[in-house]
Short mmCIF file of C-alpha atoms in Angstrom, two decimals:
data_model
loop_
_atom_site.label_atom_id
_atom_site.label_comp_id
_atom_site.label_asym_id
_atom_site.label_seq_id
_atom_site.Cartn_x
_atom_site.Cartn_y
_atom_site.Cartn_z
CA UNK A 1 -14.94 15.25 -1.12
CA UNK A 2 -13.65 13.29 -4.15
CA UNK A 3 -13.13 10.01 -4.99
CA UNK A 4 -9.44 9.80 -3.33
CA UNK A 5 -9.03 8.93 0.13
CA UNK A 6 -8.91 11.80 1.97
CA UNK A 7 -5.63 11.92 4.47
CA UNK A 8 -7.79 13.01 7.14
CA UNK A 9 -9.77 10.11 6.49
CA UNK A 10 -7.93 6.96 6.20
CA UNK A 11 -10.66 4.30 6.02
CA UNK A 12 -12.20 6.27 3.06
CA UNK A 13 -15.82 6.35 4.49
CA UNK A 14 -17.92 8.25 2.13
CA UNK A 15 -21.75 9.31 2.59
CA UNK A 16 -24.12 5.58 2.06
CA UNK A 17 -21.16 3.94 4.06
CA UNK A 18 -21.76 2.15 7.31
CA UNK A 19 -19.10 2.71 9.38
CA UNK A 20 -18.31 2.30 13.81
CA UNK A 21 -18.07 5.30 15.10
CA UNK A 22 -16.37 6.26 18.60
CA UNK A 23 -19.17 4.53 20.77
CA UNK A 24 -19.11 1.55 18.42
CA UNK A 25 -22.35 1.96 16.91
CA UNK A 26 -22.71 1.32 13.36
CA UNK A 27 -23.86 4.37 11.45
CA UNK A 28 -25.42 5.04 8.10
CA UNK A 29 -22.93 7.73 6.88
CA UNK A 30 -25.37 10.86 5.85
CA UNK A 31 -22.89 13.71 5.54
CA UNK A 32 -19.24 14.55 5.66
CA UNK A 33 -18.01 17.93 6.29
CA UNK A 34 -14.34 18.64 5.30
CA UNK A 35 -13.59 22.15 6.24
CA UNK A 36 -10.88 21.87 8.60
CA UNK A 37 -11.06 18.99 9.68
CA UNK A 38 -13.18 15.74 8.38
CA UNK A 39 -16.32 15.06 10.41
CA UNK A 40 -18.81 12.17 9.65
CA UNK A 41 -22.16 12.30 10.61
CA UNK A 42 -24.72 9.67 10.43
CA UNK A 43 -27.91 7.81 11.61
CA UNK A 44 -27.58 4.67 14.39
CA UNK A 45 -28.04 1.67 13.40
CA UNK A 46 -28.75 0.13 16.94
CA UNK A 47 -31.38 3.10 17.75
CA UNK A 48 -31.85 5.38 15.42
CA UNK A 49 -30.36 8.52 16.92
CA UNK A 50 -28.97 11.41 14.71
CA UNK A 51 -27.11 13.39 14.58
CA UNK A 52 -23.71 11.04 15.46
CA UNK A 53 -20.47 12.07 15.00
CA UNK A 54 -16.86 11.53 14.69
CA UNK A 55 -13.59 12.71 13.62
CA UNK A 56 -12.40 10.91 10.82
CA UNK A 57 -8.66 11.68 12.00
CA UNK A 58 -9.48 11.16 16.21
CA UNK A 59 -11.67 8.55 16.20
CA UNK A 60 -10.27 6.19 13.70
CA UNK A 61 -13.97 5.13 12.70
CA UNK A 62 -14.16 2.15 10.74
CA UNK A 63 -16.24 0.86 7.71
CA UNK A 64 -18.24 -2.07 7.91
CA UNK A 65 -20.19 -4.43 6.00
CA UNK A 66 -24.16 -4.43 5.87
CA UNK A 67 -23.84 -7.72 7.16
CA UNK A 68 -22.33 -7.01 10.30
CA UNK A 69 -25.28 -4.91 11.29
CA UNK A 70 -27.42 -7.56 12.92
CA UNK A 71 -25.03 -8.90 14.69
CA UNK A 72 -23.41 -5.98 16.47
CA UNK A 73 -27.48 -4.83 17.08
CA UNK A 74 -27.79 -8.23 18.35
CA UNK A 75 -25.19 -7.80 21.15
CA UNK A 76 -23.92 -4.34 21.25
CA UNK A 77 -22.41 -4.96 24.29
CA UNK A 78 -20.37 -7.91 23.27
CA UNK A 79 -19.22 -6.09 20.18
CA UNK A 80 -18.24 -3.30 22.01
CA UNK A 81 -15.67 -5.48 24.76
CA UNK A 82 -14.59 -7.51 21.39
CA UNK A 83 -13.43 -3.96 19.67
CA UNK A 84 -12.31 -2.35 22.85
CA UNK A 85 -9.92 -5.37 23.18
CA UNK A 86 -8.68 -5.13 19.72
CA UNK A 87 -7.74 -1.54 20.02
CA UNK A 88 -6.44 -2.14 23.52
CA UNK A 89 -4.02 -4.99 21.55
CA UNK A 90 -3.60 -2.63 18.76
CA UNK A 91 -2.31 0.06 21.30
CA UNK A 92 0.27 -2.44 22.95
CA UNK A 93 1.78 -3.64 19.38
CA UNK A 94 2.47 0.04 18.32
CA UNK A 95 4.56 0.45 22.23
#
């Protein structure tokens, strides 16, 4: 991909990005693959496990900052009800 954001993928995560993905992990970004579609696939942050993956379009992934890290691996769970609540408010503003 080059240096534009791609309109398949709106919060221009690129590969050495950390970004949530769709079970609100954060993930190392390792590899994007464009052809049809734009998936990102990456390494957990919380546990390690590879490969995870999202659809840059679908999943409406998000980058985040190093810093960030410890506390979502911290209290995933926590982070996870805080985001789900966000998108949950997100979802009733766009009604």
């Amino acid at each position: 991909m080059d240096e534009e954001t791609h309109p398949r993928n709106s919060a221009g995560i690129r590969v050495g990005d950390i970004y949530e993905d769709c079970s609100f992990h954060p993930v190392l970004c390792t590899e994007i693959d464009d052809d049809g579609g734009v998936v990102l696939s990456g390494i957990s942050l919380i546990g390690g496990t590879f490969p995870r993956s999202c659809d840059a379009q679908h999943c409406a992934p998000i980058r985040i900052p190093v810093e960030d890290v410890m506390a979502i691996k911290n209290d995933l769970m926590a982070c996870t009800r805080r985001r789900q609540a966000e998108l949950r408010a997100v979802g009733r503003e766009a009604e």
